[in-house]
Structure formats: structure tokens, C-alpha cells
Amino acid sequence: MASLRLARRYPLVTAALLVLAGALALQAAGQTTAGSVLAGAFAGAVGLWTLVGMVREMLRGRWGLDMLAVGAIGATLAVGEEIAAVIIVLMLTGGGALEDFAAGRAKRELTALLDRAPRVAHRQADGPVEDVGLDAVRPGDLLIVRPNEVVPVDGTLASSDGVFDESSLTGESLPVERSEGDPVLSGSLNGSSAVLLRATATAADSQFSQIVALVQQAADSRAPVVRLADRYAVPFTLFSFVLAGLGWWVSGSPVRFAEVLVVATPCPLLLAAPVAFLGGMSRSAKSGVIVKGGAVLELLARVRTVAFDKTGTLTRGRPELVVVLPEPGTDPDELLALTASAEQYSSHALAASVVEAATQRGIHLLPGEGAEEVATNGVRAQVGGHEVLVGKRAFVAAAVGAEIAEPVLRPGELAVYVAVDGVPGGVVVLRDAPRPEARDTLARLKRAGAEHLLMLTGDAESTAHSIAAELGVTEVRSELLPADKVEIVRQVQPRPVLMVGDGVNDAPVLAGADVGIAMGARGSTAASESADAVVLVEDISRTAKAVEIAQHTVRVALQSIWLGIALSVGLMAVALTGILPPVAGALIQEAVDLATILNALRALDSPRSGPPRTRAPGRQADVVRPA
């Protein structure tokens, strides 16, 4: 059955094999003329069909490499080498089958995500459990996830505990444990026990759906280096025909012309780069980075400047409350209550930390009215009969019309300033510690060729410089608006420029950079959509891994292309001597195709990287980005 499916999928390959077998059988039976007619008619028909397609492409202004194959088929038929012509047809048509096989091998990590996408959910309502389509699941629904099933939507665990395999999402091989109330990611694989899940998002808004969309976009893409074959089509073709003509002229025999053209067929040029880039994207996916296309890998391999956002990128993005410093006469808990009540209307990462700190202290949040968020500066709201302003020092100082003293901050600490009813109310001090892997990531990027590293942040200068000093970043641009970041990235040298960030505010600069990488697919959707690659796990070292994989992929692609060219040129040189008959040359060229494809599959191998990270099993899933 498998053979029949392959035969239907590749009818020309099947026909070429049958014709070759029939022609050889006829010749063995003494029916040489019949065998030659069968082989010649088939090869001539395929050559004519290929010629028509080639002419159409040439009329559109695209000069491809098919002219070499057509020339080789025509030359072998002209000198009576019909069997060699059929082998060339087999090589030409079999190239597509070979590419499909290699591409399937290269894309296996990408397609694994698509293949395991769930189709139904088991919803538990008042009555018995019912199977419903994913589109029918709504936030708040109680779902049953059976043993070894994929979690269909994002949710929180409603059972006492559970164990989940998140390796296909994050690249972490060890299962993670979850307790009641913990978030569970869609796309995770449930363990050996059934669990209850409370849906927190629809299927369309869940992380796994977003990842599947990214994967589909990546799988359908093409890289500029893939078109390397087209760039070399004319010179390689002219060189081959000139060399074949030289052989004819020196030997005085048109057979020599055919012998040279047979080994000049360009399948390695056509197949090597696409396979290598699919392998690189697959390797990236396995490492927890979805790269949206081969063009992104090509740019990542040449990155010379890397710019980072600070909060949530170089730092954890979940600052912890250090101290509340109220103005004289103001109660610390009262100031924190007003601050957190206003901050609950902000989308900034710091706001979520303030709200969480107040909740952990048992402080009741007050409802607000007329809340207004000023992008990158702060939030204003009416809370408990007071006008509360929370944000940067310059923003709050401008609102109250007075200078506000800046507290003494230790490295990694940052201040949130508060004004109540138009007068300074105090300062809330938080600490957003650098990610433990950040410093090593910067070192790996430098080793990979990034000459220029800088931090772009909207935070205060003192906070930004303290984090930069801790990580060894020498250039810092602080107190920036989103437009400022875009302008800096547009002008910075050398290029290409990689920007790494997360959050809604980073979406413009991620889109404006030569390459943008968004941290965390469960972070801002806007950032993920604007970026060229998305890191699926809260681990900034994956950015360095992506660059290393990209460099390895481009290196393998170019090596495979030049390997194919070198072998073809070498075979042409041998064919010039007349010791390589057309049939033998065609068979050897098939081996060259196979060697080139196998070499391109080395893009699946892991490139060299920095020292291994040490991390507690499942730790990465404990960080949940605020919406």
C-alpha cells in the first residue's frame, strides 16, 4: 500500500522507473531497437514538456537551471544514448521526491506541532461529559483532559495536581508539575492521570493556536539564499555548455558534448538550500524558538548589532516590592492601596507587580473611575474619591508642577512615583532582577559576531544604568518613548540589527528592526505578531541559540551548494577526457544529488553554543506574563 501511495504521488518517477526497466529488459532480450524507441520516446516527451515550461519562465524574465537538464536530455537523445536520457529524466523528476523526503525530515519538529493540534475538548457541564469542537470552548468552561492528551486551550488546573510535558512548546525535556490554580499551557501533553482544567481563553486566543499560526508561516516561507540557484543559473549554464562544446571540439565527437552535459545537471543547486533552511527552522523550533521564515535565519546569521529592551527581556519582568516610602503623614498601606488600585488599569509589567504585592499583603483594591493610561509614562485614575497619578518621576513631577526627590536606589531597584490629589504622595520601590542567563547570553552573542550591544528602555536613567552595569552592557538609552526606540534602531550601525523585546510597547521597534525577536509567546500578541521570531519560553539565552542555529544553517546551505557545484565541475572535467560514458555519468550524478541533500540535512544538528544552563525542572513555566 505504501508503494502504491508513492507511485500515485510521483507518477513521473514511477513512469521513468518502469520505462527504464522495460527498455533494459527489451535490450537484454535482443530487442535493442524497441528498447531504444521506448526510452527515446519517453525521454523526448518529458524533455519537450520541460522545455515548454522553461520557455514560459524565460518569458516571465526568470532564467532557471532547467535548460541544462533539457540540453542534457536532447544531447543524449541526439547521440543515441536513450538509456542515459531516461536516467536524466529520472534524476530530474526524482529530485522533487528527494526534496520532499528531505524536507519532511527537516521539518519534523515544525510539523510535529501541527500534527498534534487537538480537534475536540471534553466539556463537563451539569450533565454528562460531552465532546465539543474547540471553537465551542469558552472561558470558564470546565474541561476534562484525559491521560496522554494534548491540553486544548489555555486554562488553570482545577484538580489538586498534575504533570505536563511542555517539551514541544518550550524545548525543556523534563515534565513540569502543576498544582490547583496553576496555569496550564495549551499544547502541553497531559501525564498518566486525567485532570480537570478551567478554561481561561478560547482556542483562538490560546497560546498553542498562536504557535501553530507561527509554525505554518515558517513552514511556508522561503529564504533569499534559496534563490542562490537562480542567481548562478546563467553563468553555471553557460560554463557547462562552453565546457561541453570544448569537449566536442577537442574530441571531434558530439558524444563528448553529451557526456559533459549529463554530469552538469543542477539538482544540488536547486535542492540543497531549501532543505538546509527547513532543517534550521526545525532545529530552532526544537530549541523553543519559532522563526517565521528562512529569510529571518539568513539575516540572523549576519547580525552585527543587538538591541535589548530591559523590563521583561534582560530582567525577569516581574519586579518584587522592596519598600513603600510615603510622604510624611501618609500611611504606607494606604499609599500602596491607592497605587495598586490605579495600577490595576495599566498593562505595564510593573503595574502587575504592584497589584500582586498589595494583594499578597491583604490590601483590598478600590474600584476606579476614568482610568487613563499614558503610554510608557504611567496611569491616572479616580480612586476612593482621590485623583491618583502613578508613573515615572518626570511624568508625575510635570503633573504636580514640582520637583520630586529621587530615593537612593540599589542596583536593580526601580521607583514608581505617586501623586495624590495633585501633590506628591510617595514612592513605591521595586526590584526587577536581571535574568540569571542574561550575562552569558550577551557573551555568546559577542562570540557570534555581534559587535554592538545596547539597551533601549523607557525606564529611568539610574535604574537602566544599574542593570546595564550588572550585565556588562556599555551603551544605554533610557527614558525612551516607542518612537524613540524605532528611530534609534533605524539609525544604529553596524547592520543588520536584531531587536529583542516583549510587550505592546515593543511592537513598533520589533517591526522596525532588521530582525525582531519577541520574548514569550504567552506575552503580548502584538509583539509576537510584529516580531520575526518568537521565543516560546522565558529564557533570553534562546536568542543567542537562534543566532547560532542561523549561522550554522547558512553555513551548511552554502557548503551544500558549493559541494554540489564542485562535484559537478569535477565530474565535467573527468567527462572531458572521454572516460565517463553518459550512462555512468548520469548514475554518478544521482549519487552527487544524494550526497548534497544528506549534507544539507546537517542543519538539523545542534550548533556549538555556550555552557549548559542549570535550571530546576519545570521552572520556566512558573513565570506567567501578565496580560
PDB file of N, CA and C in Angstrom, residues 10 95-108 271-272 274-276 278-279 282 593-594 596-598 600-601 604:
ATOM      1  N   TYR A  10       4.058  10.371  -7.064  1.00  0.00           N
ATOM      2  CA  TYR A  10       5.119  10.750  -8.005  1.00  0.00           C
ATOM      3  C   TYR A  10       4.960   9.932  -9.296  1.00  0.00           C
ATOM      4  N   GLY A  95      14.194  14.392  -8.336  1.00  0.00           N
ATOM      5  CA  GLY A  95      14.663  15.463  -7.456  1.00  0.00           C
ATOM      6  C   GLY A  95      13.565  15.985  -6.562  1.00  0.00           C
ATOM      7  N   GLY A  96      12.335  16.093  -7.133  1.00  0.00           N
ATOM      8  CA  GLY A  96      11.211  16.561  -6.319  1.00  0.00           C
ATOM      9  C   GLY A  96      10.889  15.592  -5.201  1.00  0.00           C
ATOM     10  N   ALA A  97      10.906  14.290  -5.517  1.00  0.00           N
ATOM     11  CA  ALA A  97      10.644  13.287  -4.485  1.00  0.00           C
ATOM     12  C   ALA A  97      11.722  13.302  -3.413  1.00  0.00           C
ATOM     13  N   LEU A  98      12.980  13.440  -3.865  1.00  0.00           N
ATOM     14  CA  LEU A  98      14.084  13.501  -2.917  1.00  0.00           C
ATOM     15  C   LEU A  98      13.971  14.732  -2.020  1.00  0.00           C
ATOM     16  N   GLU A  99      13.563  15.854  -2.622  1.00  0.00           N
ATOM     17  CA  GLU A  99      13.399  17.076  -1.830  1.00  0.00           C
ATOM     18  C   GLU A  99      12.263  16.917  -0.824  1.00  0.00           C
ATOM     19  N   ASP A 100      11.154  16.285  -1.245  1.00  0.00           N
ATOM     20  CA  ASP A 100      10.036  16.065  -0.323  1.00  0.00           C
ATOM     21  C   ASP A 100      10.477  15.229   0.865  1.00  0.00           C
ATOM     22  N   PHE A 101      11.237  14.169   0.583  1.00  0.00           N
ATOM     23  CA  PHE A 101      11.715  13.317   1.678  1.00  0.00           C
ATOM     24  C   PHE A 101      12.607  14.103   2.634  1.00  0.00           C
ATOM     25  N   ALA A 102      13.567  14.827   2.050  1.00  0.00           N
ATOM     26  CA  ALA A 102      14.493  15.580   2.892  1.00  0.00           C
ATOM     27  C   ALA A 102      13.780  16.702   3.634  1.00  0.00           C
ATOM     28  N   ALA A 103      12.830  17.370   2.939  1.00  0.00           N
ATOM     29  CA  ALA A 103      12.095  18.449   3.585  1.00  0.00           C
ATOM     30  C   ALA A 103      11.238  17.918   4.727  1.00  0.00           C
ATOM     31  N   GLY A 104      10.639  16.738   4.518  1.00  0.00           N
ATOM     32  CA  GLY A 104       9.855  16.144   5.601  1.00  0.00           C
ATOM     33  C   GLY A 104      10.716  15.823   6.801  1.00  0.00           C
ATOM     34  N   ARG A 105      11.907  15.325   6.540  1.00  0.00           N
ATOM     35  CA  ARG A 105      12.863  15.055   7.633  1.00  0.00           C
ATOM     36  C   ARG A 105      13.285  16.353   8.305  1.00  0.00           C
ATOM     37  N   ALA A 106      13.516  17.399   7.502  1.00  0.00           N
ATOM     38  CA  ALA A 106      13.978  18.666   8.053  1.00  0.00           C
ATOM     39  C   ALA A 106      12.884  19.379   8.841  1.00  0.00           C
ATOM     40  N   LYS A 107      11.614  19.185   8.422  1.00  0.00           N
ATOM     41  CA  LYS A 107      10.512  19.924   9.050  1.00  0.00           C
ATOM     42  C   LYS A 107       9.848  19.167  10.193  1.00  0.00           C
ATOM     43  N   ARG A 108      10.439  18.061  10.620  1.00  0.00           N
ATOM     44  CA  ARG A 108       9.681  17.197  11.527  1.00  0.00           C
ATOM     45  C   ARG A 108       9.323  17.877  12.836  1.00  0.00           C
ATOM     46  N   LEU A 271      18.136  21.986  -4.707  1.00  0.00           N
ATOM     47  CA  LEU A 271      17.577  21.318  -3.541  1.00  0.00           C
ATOM     48  C   LEU A 271      18.278  21.636  -2.232  1.00  0.00           C
ATOM     49  N   ALA A 272      19.564  21.917  -2.269  1.00  0.00           N
ATOM     50  CA  ALA A 272      20.347  21.989  -1.037  1.00  0.00           C
ATOM     51  C   ALA A 272      19.876  23.092  -0.096  1.00  0.00           C
ATOM     52  N   PRO A 274      16.966  24.955   0.155  1.00  0.00           N
ATOM     53  CA  PRO A 274      15.662  24.808   0.814  1.00  0.00           C
ATOM     54  C   PRO A 274      15.670  23.779   1.935  1.00  0.00           C
ATOM     55  N   VAL A 275      16.325  22.659   1.705  1.00  0.00           N
ATOM     56  CA  VAL A 275      16.374  21.612   2.734  1.00  0.00           C
ATOM     57  C   VAL A 275      17.130  22.099   3.964  1.00  0.00           C
ATOM     58  N   ALA A 276      18.258  22.772   3.757  1.00  0.00           N
ATOM     59  CA  ALA A 276      19.040  23.271   4.892  1.00  0.00           C
ATOM     60  C   ALA A 276      18.241  24.271   5.716  1.00  0.00           C
ATOM     61  N   LEU A 278      14.921  24.614   5.944  1.00  0.00           N
ATOM     62  CA  LEU A 278      13.861  23.925   6.671  1.00  0.00           C
ATOM     63  C   LEU A 278      14.432  23.217   7.897  1.00  0.00           C
ATOM     64  N   GLY A 279      15.609  22.628   7.738  1.00  0.00           N
ATOM     65  CA  GLY A 279      16.262  21.986   8.875  1.00  0.00           C
ATOM     66  C   GLY A 279      16.596  22.984   9.968  1.00  0.00           C
ATOM     67  N   SER A 282      13.454  23.946  11.786  1.00  0.00           N
ATOM     68  CA  SER A 282      13.038  22.830  12.627  1.00  0.00           C
ATOM     69  C   SER A 282      13.895  22.758  13.885  1.00  0.00           C
ATOM     70  N   ASP A 593      23.639  14.126  -6.131  1.00  0.00           N
ATOM     71  CA  ASP A 593      22.406  14.696  -5.580  1.00  0.00           C
ATOM     72  C   ASP A 593      22.174  14.212  -4.152  1.00  0.00           C
ATOM     73  N   LEU A 594      22.317  12.894  -3.970  1.00  0.00           N
ATOM     74  CA  LEU A 594      22.074  12.315  -2.655  1.00  0.00           C
ATOM     75  C   LEU A 594      23.066  12.847  -1.628  1.00  0.00           C
ATOM     76  N   THR A 596      24.615  15.691  -1.649  1.00  0.00           N
ATOM     77  CA  THR A 596      24.321  17.094  -1.366  1.00  0.00           C
ATOM     78  C   THR A 596      23.149  17.231  -0.406  1.00  0.00           C
ATOM     79  N   ILE A 597      22.104  16.443  -0.620  1.00  0.00           N
ATOM     80  CA  ILE A 597      20.933  16.503   0.252  1.00  0.00           C
ATOM     81  C   ILE A 597      21.293  16.049   1.668  1.00  0.00           C
ATOM     82  N   LEU A 598      22.038  14.958   1.771  1.00  0.00           N
ATOM     83  CA  LEU A 598      22.428  14.475   3.096  1.00  0.00           C
ATOM     84  C   LEU A 598      23.274  15.512   3.825  1.00  0.00           C
ATOM     85  N   ALA A 600      23.028  18.769   3.398  1.00  0.00           N
ATOM     86  CA  ALA A 600      22.122  19.854   3.788  1.00  0.00           C
ATOM     87  C   ALA A 600      21.350  19.517   5.051  1.00  0.00           C
ATOM     88  N   LEU A 601      21.094  18.229   5.272  1.00  0.00           N
ATOM     89  CA  LEU A 601      20.360  17.826   6.482  1.00  0.00           C
ATOM     90  C   LEU A 601      21.186  18.010   7.756  1.00  0.00           C
ATOM     91  N   LEU A 604      20.076  20.156  10.774  1.00  0.00           N
ATOM     92  CA  LEU A 604      19.316  19.662  11.924  1.00  0.00           C
ATOM     93  C   LEU A 604      20.196  19.451  13.145  1.00  0.00           C
TER      94      LEU A 604
END
